[in-house]
Short mmCIF file of C-alpha atoms (C1' of nucleotides) in Angstrom, two decimals:
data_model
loop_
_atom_site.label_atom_id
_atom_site.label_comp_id
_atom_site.label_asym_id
_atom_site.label_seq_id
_atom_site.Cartn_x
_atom_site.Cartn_y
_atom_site.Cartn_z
CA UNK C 62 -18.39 -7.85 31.71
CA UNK C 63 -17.59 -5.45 29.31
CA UNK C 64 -17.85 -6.27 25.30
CA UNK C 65 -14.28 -5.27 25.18
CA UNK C 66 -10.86 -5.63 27.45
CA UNK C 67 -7.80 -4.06 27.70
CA UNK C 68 -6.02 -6.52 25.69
CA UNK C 69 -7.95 -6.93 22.85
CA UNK C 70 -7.39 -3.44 22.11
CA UNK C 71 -3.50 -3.04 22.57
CA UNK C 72 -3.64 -5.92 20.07
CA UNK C 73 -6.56 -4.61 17.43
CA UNK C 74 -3.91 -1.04 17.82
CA UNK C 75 -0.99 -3.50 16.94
CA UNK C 76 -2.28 -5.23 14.10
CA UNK C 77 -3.58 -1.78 12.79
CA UNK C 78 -0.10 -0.49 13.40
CA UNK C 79 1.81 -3.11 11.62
CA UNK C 80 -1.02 -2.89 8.32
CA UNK C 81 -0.51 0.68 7.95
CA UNK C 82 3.68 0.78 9.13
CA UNK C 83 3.94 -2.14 5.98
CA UNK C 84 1.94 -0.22 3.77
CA UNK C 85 3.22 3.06 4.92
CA UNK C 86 6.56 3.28 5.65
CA UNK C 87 6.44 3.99 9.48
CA UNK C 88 7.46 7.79 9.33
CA UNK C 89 4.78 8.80 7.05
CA UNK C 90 2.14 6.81 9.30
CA UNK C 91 0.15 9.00 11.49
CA UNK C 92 -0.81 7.42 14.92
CA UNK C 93 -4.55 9.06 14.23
CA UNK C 94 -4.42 6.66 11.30
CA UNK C 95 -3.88 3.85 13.46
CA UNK C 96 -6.30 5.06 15.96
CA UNK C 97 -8.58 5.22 13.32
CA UNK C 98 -8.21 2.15 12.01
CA UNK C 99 -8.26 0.16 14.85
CA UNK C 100 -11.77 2.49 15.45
CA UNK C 101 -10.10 3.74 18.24
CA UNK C 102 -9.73 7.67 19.53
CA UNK C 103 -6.49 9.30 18.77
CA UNK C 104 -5.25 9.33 22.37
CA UNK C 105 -5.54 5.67 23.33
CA UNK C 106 -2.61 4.16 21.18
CA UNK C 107 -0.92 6.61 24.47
CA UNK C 108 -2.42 4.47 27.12
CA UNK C 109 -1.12 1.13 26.09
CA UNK C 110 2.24 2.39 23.98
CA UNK C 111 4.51 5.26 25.36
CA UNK C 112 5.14 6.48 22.28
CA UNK C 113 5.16 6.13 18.26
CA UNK C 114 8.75 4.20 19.04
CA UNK C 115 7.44 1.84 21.40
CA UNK C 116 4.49 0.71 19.39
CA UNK C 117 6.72 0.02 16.51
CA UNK C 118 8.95 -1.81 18.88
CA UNK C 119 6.05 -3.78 20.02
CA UNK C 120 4.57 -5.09 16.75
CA UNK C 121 7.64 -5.72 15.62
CA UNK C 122 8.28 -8.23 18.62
CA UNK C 123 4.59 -9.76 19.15
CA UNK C 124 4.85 -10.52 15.35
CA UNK C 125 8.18 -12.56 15.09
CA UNK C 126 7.63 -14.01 18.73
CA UNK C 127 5.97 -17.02 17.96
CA UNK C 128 6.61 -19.03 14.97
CA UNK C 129 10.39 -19.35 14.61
CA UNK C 130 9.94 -21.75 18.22
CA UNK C 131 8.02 -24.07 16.05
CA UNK C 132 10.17 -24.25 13.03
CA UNK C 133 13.55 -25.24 15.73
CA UNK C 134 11.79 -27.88 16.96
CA UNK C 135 10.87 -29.11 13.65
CA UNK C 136 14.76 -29.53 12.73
CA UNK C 137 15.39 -31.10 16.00
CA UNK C 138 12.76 -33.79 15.95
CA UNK C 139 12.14 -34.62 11.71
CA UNK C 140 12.76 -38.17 10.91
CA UNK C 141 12.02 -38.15 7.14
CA UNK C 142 13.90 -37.04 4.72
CA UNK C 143 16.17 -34.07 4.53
CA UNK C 144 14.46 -32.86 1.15
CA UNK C 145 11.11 -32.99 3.24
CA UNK C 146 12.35 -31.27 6.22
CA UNK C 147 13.78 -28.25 3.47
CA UNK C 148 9.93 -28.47 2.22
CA UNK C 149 8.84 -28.91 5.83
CA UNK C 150 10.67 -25.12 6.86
CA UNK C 151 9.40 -23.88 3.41
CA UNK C 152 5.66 -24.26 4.51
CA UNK C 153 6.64 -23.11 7.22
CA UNK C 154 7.58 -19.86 6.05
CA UNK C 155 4.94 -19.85 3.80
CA UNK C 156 1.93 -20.16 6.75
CA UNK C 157 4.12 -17.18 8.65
CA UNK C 158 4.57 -14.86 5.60
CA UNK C 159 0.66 -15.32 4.24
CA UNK C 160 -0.10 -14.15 7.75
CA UNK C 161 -0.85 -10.47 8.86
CA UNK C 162 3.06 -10.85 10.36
CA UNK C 163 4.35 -11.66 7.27
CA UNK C 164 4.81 -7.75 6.80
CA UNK C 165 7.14 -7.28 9.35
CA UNK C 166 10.01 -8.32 6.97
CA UNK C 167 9.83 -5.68 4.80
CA UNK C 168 8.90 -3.29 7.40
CA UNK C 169 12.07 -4.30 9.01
CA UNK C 170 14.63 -4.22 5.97
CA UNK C 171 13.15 -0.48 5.21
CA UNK C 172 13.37 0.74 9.07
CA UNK C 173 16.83 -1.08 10.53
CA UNK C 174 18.53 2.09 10.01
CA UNK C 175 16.02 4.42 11.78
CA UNK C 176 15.74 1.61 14.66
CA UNK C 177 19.29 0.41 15.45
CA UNK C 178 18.09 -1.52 18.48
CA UNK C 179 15.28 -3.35 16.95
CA UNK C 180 17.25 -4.36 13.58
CA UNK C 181 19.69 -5.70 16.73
CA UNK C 182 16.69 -7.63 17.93
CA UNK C 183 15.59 -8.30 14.41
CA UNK C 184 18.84 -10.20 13.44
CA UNK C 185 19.64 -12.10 17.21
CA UNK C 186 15.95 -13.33 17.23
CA UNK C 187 14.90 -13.87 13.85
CA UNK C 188 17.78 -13.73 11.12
CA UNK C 189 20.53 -15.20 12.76
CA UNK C 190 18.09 -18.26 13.96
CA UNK C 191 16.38 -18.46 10.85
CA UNK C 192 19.30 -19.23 8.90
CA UNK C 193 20.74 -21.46 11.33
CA UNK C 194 17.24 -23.51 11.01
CA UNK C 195 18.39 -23.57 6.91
CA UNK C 196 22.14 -24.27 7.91
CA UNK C 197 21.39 -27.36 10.35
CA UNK C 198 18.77 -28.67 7.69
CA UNK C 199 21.87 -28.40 4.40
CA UNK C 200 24.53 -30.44 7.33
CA UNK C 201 21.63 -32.89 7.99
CA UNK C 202 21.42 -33.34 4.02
CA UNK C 203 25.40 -33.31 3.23
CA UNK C 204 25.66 -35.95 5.94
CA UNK C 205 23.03 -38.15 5.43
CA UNK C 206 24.39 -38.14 2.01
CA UNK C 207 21.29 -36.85 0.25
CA UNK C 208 22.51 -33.65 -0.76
CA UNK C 209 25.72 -33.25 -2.70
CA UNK C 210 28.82 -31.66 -0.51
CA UNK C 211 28.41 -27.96 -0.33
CA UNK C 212 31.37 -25.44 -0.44
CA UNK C 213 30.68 -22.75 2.12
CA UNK C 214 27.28 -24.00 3.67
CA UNK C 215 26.64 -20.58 5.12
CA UNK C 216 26.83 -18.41 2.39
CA UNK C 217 24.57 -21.04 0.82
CA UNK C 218 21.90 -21.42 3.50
CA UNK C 219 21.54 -17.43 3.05
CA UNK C 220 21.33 -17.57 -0.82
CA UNK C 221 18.60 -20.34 0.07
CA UNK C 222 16.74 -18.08 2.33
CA UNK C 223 16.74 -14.94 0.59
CA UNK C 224 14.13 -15.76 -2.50
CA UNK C 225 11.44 -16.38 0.28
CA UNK C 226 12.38 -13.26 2.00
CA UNK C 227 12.29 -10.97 -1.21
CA UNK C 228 9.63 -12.74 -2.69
CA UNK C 229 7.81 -11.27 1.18
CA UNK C 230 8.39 -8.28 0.35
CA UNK C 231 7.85 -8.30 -3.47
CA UNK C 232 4.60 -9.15 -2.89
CA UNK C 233 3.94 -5.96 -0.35
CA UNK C 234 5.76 -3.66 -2.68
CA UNK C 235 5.94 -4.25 -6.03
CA UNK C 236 3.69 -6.83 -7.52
CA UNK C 237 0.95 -4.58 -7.00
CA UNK C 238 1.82 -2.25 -9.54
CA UNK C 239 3.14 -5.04 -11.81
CA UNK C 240 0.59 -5.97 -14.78
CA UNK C 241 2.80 -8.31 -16.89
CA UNK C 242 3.79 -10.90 -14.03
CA UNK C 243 1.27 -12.61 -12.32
CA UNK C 244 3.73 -14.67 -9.76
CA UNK C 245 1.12 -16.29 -7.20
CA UNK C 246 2.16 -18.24 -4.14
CA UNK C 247 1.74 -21.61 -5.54
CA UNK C 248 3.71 -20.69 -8.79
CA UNK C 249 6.42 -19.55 -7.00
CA UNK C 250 6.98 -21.96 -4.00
CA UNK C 251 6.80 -24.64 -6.87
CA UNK C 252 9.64 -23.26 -9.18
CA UNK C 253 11.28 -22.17 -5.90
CA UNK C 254 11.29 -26.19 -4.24
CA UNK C 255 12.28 -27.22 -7.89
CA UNK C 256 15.34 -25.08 -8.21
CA UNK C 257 16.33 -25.92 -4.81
CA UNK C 258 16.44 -29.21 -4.48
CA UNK C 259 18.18 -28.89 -8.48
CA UNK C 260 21.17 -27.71 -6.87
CA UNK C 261 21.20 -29.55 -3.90
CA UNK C 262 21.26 -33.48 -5.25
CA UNK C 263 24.49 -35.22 -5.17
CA UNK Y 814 33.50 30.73 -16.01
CA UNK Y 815 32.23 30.00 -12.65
CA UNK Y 816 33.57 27.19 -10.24
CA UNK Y 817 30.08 25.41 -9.79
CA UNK Y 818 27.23 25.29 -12.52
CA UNK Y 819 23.57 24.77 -12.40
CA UNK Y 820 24.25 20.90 -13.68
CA UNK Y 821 26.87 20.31 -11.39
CA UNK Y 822 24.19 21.57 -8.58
CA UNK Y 823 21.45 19.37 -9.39
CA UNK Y 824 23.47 16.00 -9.48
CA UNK Y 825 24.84 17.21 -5.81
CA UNK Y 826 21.76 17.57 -4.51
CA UNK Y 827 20.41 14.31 -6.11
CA UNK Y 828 23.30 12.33 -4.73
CA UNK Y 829 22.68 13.77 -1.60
CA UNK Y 830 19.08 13.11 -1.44
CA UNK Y 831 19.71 8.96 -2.84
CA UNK Y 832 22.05 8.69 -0.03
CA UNK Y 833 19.64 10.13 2.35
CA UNK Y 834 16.48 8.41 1.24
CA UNK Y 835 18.40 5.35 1.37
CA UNK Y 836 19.83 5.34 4.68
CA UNK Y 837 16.64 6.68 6.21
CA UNK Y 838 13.83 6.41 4.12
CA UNK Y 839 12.04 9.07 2.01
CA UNK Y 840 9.62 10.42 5.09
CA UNK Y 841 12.19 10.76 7.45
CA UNK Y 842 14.34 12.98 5.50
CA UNK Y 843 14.10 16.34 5.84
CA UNK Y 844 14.89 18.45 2.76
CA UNK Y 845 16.95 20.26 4.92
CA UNK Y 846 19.14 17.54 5.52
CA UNK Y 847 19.18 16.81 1.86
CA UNK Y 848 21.02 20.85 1.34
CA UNK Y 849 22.98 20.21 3.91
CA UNK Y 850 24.99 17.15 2.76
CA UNK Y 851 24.97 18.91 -0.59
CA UNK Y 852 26.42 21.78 0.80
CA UNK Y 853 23.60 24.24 -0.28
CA UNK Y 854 21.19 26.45 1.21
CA UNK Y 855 17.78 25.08 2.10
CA UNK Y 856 16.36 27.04 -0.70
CA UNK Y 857 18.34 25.41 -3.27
CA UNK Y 858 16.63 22.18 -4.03
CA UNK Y 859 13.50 23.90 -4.64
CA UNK Y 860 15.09 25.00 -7.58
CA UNK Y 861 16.11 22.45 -9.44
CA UNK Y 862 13.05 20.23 -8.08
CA UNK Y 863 9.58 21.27 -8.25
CA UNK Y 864 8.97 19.44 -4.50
CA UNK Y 865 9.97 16.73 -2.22
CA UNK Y 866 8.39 14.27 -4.56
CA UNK Y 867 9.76 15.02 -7.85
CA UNK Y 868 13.19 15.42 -6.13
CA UNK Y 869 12.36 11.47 -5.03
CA UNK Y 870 11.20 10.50 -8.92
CA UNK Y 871 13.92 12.07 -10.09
CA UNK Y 872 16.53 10.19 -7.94
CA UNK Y 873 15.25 7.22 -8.60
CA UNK Y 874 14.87 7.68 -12.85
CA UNK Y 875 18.53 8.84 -12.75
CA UNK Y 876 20.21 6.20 -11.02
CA UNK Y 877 18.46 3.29 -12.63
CA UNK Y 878 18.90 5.13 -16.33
CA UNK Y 879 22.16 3.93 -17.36
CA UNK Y 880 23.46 0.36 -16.25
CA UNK Y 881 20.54 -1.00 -18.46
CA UNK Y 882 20.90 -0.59 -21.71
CA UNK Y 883 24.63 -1.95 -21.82
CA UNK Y 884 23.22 -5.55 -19.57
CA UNK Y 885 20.89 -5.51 -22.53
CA UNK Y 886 23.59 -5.17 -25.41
CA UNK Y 887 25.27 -8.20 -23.52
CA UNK Y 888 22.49 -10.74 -23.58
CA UNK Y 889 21.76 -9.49 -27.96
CA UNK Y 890 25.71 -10.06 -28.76
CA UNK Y 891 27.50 -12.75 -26.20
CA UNK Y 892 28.94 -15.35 -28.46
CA UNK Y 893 30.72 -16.94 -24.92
CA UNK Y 894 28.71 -19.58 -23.17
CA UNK Y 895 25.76 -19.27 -21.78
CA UNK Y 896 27.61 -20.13 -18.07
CA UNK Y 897 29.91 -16.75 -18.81
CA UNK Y 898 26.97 -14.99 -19.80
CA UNK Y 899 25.31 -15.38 -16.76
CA UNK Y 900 27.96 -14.42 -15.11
CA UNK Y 901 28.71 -11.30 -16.86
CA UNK Y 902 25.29 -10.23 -16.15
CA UNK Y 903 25.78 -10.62 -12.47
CA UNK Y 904 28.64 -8.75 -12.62
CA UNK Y 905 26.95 -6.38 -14.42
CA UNK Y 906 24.49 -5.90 -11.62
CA UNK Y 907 27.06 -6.32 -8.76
CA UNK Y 908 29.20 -3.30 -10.62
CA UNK Y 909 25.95 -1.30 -10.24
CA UNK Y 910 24.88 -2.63 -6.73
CA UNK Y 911 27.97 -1.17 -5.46
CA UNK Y 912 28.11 2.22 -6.92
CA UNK Y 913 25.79 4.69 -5.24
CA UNK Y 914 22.80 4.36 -7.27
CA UNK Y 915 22.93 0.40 -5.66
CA UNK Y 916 20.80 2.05 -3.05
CA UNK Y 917 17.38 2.23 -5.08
CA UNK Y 918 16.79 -0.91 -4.86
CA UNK Y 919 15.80 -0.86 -1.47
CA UNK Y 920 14.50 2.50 -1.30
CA UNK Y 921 11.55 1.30 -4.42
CA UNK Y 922 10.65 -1.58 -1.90
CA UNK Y 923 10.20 0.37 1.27
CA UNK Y 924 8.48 3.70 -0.91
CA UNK Y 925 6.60 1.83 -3.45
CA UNK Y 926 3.39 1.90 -1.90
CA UNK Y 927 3.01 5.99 -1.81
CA UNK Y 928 4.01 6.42 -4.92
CA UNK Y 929 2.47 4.22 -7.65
CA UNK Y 930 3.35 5.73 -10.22
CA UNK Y 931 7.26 5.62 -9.46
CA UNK Y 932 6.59 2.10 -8.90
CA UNK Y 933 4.81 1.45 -12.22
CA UNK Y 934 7.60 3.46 -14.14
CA UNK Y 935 9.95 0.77 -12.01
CA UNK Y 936 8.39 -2.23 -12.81
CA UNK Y 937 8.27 -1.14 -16.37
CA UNK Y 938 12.04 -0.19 -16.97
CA UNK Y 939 13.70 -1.69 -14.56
CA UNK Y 940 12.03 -4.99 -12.80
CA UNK Y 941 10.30 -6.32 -16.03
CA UNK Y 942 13.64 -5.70 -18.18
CA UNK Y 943 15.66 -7.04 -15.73
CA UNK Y 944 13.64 -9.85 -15.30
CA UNK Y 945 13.96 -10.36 -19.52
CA UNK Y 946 17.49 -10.42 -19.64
CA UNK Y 947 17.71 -13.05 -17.08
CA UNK Y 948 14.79 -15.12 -19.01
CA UNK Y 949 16.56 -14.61 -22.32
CA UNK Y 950 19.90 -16.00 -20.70
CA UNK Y 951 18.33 -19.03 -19.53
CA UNK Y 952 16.79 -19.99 -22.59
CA UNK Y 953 19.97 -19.47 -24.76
CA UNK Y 954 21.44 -21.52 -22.54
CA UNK Y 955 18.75 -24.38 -22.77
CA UNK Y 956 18.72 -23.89 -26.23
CA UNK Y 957 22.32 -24.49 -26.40
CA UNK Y 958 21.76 -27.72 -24.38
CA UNK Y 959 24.10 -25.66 -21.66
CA UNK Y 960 21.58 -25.66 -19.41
CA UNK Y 961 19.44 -28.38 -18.02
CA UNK Y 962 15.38 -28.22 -19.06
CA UNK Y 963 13.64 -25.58 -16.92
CA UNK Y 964 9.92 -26.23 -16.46
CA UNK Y 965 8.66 -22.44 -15.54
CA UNK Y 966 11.58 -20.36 -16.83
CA UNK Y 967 9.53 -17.27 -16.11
CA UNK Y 968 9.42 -17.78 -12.30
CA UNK Y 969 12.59 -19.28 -12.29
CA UNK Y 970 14.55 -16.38 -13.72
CA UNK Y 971 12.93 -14.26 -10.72
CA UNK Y 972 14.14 -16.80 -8.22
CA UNK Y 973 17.72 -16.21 -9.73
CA UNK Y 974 17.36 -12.68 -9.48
CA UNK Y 975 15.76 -12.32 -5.86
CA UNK Y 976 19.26 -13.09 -3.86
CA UNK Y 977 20.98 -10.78 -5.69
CA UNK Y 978 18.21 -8.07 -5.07
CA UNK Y 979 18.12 -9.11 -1.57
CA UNK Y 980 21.41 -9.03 -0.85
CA UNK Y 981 21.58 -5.32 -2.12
CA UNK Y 982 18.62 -4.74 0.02
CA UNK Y 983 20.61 -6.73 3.01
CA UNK Y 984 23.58 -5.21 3.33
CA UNK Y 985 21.83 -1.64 3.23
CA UNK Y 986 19.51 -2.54 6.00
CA UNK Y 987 20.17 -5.42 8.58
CA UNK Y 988 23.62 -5.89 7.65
CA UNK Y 989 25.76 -2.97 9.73
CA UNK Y 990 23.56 -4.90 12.98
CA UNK Y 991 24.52 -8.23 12.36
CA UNK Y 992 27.55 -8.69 14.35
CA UNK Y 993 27.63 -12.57 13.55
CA UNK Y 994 27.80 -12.72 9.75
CA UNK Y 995 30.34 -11.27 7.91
CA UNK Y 996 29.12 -11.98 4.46
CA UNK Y 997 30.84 -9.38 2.05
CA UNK Y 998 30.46 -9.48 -1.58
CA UNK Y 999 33.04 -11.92 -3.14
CA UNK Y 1000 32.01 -14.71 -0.80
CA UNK Y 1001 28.55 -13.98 -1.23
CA UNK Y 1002 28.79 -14.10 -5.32
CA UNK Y 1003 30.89 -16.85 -5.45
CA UNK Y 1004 28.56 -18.75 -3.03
CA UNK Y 1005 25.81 -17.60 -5.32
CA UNK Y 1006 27.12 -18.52 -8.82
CA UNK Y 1007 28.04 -21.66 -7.22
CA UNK Y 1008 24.48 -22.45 -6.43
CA UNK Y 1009 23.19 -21.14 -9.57
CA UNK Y 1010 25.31 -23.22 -12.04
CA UNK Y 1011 25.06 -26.16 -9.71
CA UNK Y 1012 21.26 -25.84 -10.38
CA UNK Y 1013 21.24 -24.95 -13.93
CA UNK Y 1014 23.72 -27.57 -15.18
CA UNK Y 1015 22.20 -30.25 -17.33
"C1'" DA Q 1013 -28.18 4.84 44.27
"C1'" DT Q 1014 -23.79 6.06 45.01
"C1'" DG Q 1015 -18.84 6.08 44.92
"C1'" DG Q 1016 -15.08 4.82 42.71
"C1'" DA Q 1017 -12.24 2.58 39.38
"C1'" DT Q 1018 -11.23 1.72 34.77
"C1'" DA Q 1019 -11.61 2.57 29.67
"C1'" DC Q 1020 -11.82 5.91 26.59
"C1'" DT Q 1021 -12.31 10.55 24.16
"C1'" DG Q 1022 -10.96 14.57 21.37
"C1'" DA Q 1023 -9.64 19.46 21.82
"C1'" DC Q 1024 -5.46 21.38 22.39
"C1'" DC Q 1025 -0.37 22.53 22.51
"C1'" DA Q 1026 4.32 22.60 20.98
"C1'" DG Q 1027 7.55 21.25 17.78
"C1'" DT Q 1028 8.72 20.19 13.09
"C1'" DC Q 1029 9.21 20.59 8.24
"C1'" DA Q 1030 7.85 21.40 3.26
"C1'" DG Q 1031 7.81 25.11 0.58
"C1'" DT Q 1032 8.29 30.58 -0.36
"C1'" DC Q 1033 10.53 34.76 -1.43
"C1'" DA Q 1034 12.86 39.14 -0.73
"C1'" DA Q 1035 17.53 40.04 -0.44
"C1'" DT Q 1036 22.33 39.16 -1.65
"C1'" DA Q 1037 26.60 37.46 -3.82
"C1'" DC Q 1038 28.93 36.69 -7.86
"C1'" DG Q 1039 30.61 36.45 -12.53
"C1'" DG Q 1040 30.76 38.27 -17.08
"C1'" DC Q 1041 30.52 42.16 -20.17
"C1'" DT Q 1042 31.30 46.80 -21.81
"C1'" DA T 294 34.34 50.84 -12.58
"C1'" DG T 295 29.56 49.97 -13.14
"C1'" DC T 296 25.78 47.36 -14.84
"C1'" DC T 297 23.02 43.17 -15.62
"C1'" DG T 298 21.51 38.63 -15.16
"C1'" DT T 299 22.01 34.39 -12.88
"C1'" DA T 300 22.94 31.50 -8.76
"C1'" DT T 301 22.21 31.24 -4.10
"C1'" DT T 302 20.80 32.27 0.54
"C1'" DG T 303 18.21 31.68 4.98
"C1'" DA T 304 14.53 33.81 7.67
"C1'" DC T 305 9.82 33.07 7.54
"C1'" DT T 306 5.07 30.87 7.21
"C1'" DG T 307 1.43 27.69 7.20
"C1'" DA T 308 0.11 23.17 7.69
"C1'" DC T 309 0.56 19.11 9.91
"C1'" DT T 310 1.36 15.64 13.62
"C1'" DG T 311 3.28 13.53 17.97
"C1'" DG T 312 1.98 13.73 22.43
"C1'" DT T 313 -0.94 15.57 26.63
"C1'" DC T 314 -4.67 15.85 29.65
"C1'" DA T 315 -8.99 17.38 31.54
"C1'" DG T 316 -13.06 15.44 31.11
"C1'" DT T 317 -16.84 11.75 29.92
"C1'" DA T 318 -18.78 7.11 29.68
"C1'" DT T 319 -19.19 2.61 31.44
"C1'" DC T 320 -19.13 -0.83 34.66
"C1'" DC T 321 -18.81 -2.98 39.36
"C1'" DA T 322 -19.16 -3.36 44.48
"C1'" DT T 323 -21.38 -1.98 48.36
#
DNA sequence: ATGGATACTGACCAGTCAGTCAATACGGCT
DNA sequence: AGCCGTATTGACTGACTGGTCAGTATCCAT
């Protein structure tokens, strides 16, 4: 048997792929790069990924496929309370966007334009779904009487959902090159659950 | 006198370029392209602009220059509340997300990375002052007993800031794809300041 | 051991684009 | 009109990179 198969190595040329295409920007990533970072020869991203395109179409899909299954069934099946099920989605989030994946959301938000057909994908699989996971959690709240009555829940359950996804991308883009604030995880999931739940108590 | 002058010439071509970066990122853009919405020769830019990159630096430190410094004289000299102070400064920032120059936002997150010092000279003048005048808000209005107690105003004033950045950001990106939401500014501010003074409130 | 199948390599080609520069158009001035 | 200086052009070049493919290495079955 040989040390290494097939599969392993689309996958090591993914994950490579997604590092530098986060990092990058995926127009001024070179697929040698990638090769050489997944300590592979230039032409064998070719033999598992028609092109430059289809690789980016691929990481982009292996990386949102799995976890957003887990977080639906969560909403379906919770029995607690609707303040832990908000904190339940939250870690959620969290354990997907400390991941290697968690790049894919600003890798996303920068490309849409160049890739019409993934953002497409992008939105039916992950956004749309994603904020219908934060809409069904505020209705559970507003009618189990633990959260006060909310004017336009929609609009809301985006405003919820957008601090986690800019705080993704924050993190990738500019807290690196920020000395004076040193936001870490913890610090801001805490303020974030505190403000939340602020505005959401009868 | 002649119809077009050198000034006139450079803020064309800069225009052009924000547009361009913004829509498909800074790699993908060909300088070319750039002239051409200008309505120039390909020459022209190199000009004005030493290269690609300074071209990109000085996009970005012209279209964040401005909107500042007046946000700034707000916070210093509002003798409203702090609730209409707030809300001035968002639609300070929604009066600038919606002019052309809205589009740096995004464009810093997907480009910070390759060019760190763009980034640092964002943080500094833009992210970190920002981030103040929020900060500053929130305690006058604690201060004023407006405002409810805020344990970690610091991270909190980011969390009020992030939807707002986000939504900029959103609407640049996944936005045109998603045929399901149609979220357009008023209901998403309205939705937003609802939220926010819902939180804050003591 | 030999043949063949599969995994992989890296030199090479063709297209693209940032950046240059000699030539030109144009406006003002005398 | 004729000159001068400035604004502008667009063909060209050199470097770079996406993509190809002929060839090599490695393993397995007989």
């Amino acid at each position: 048997m040989r040390t290494r198969r097939p599969a392993d190595r689309a996958s090591e040329i993914a994950r490579a792929a997604l590092d530098l295409f986060v990092t990058r920007g995926f127009a001024a990533t070179k697929l040698e790069d990638v090769a050489k970072a997944a300590a592979v020869s230039k032409g064998l991203p070719y033999v598992y990924f028609k092109n430059k395109e289809e690789l980016f179409k691929a990481v982009i899909t292996e990386a949102i496929g799995g976890p957003l299954a887990d977080a639906s069934d969560m909403v379906d099946h919770f029995d607690g309370s609707s303040e832990d099920l908000l904190r339940g989605l939250v870690a959620g989030f969290r354990a997907f966007e400390e991941s290697p994946a968690g790049g894919v959301v600003k890798l996303i938000l920068a490309e849409a334009g160049n890739f019409p057909d993934v953002a497409r994908f992008f939105c039916a699989q992950f956004d749309r779904r994603g904020r219908d996971l934060f809409i069904r959690a505020l209705q559970r709240g507003v009618h189990r009487r633990e959260f006060r009555t909310i004017e336009d829940i929609e609009a809301t359950a985006i405003i919820i959902a957008q601090p986690l996804a800019m705080f993704s991308v924050w993190k990738r883009s500019l807290a690196p090159y920020d000395p004076t604030t040193l936001l870490d995880g913890d610090r801001f999931y805490t303020a974030y659950l505190d403000f939340l739940f602020k505005g959401l108590r009868p």
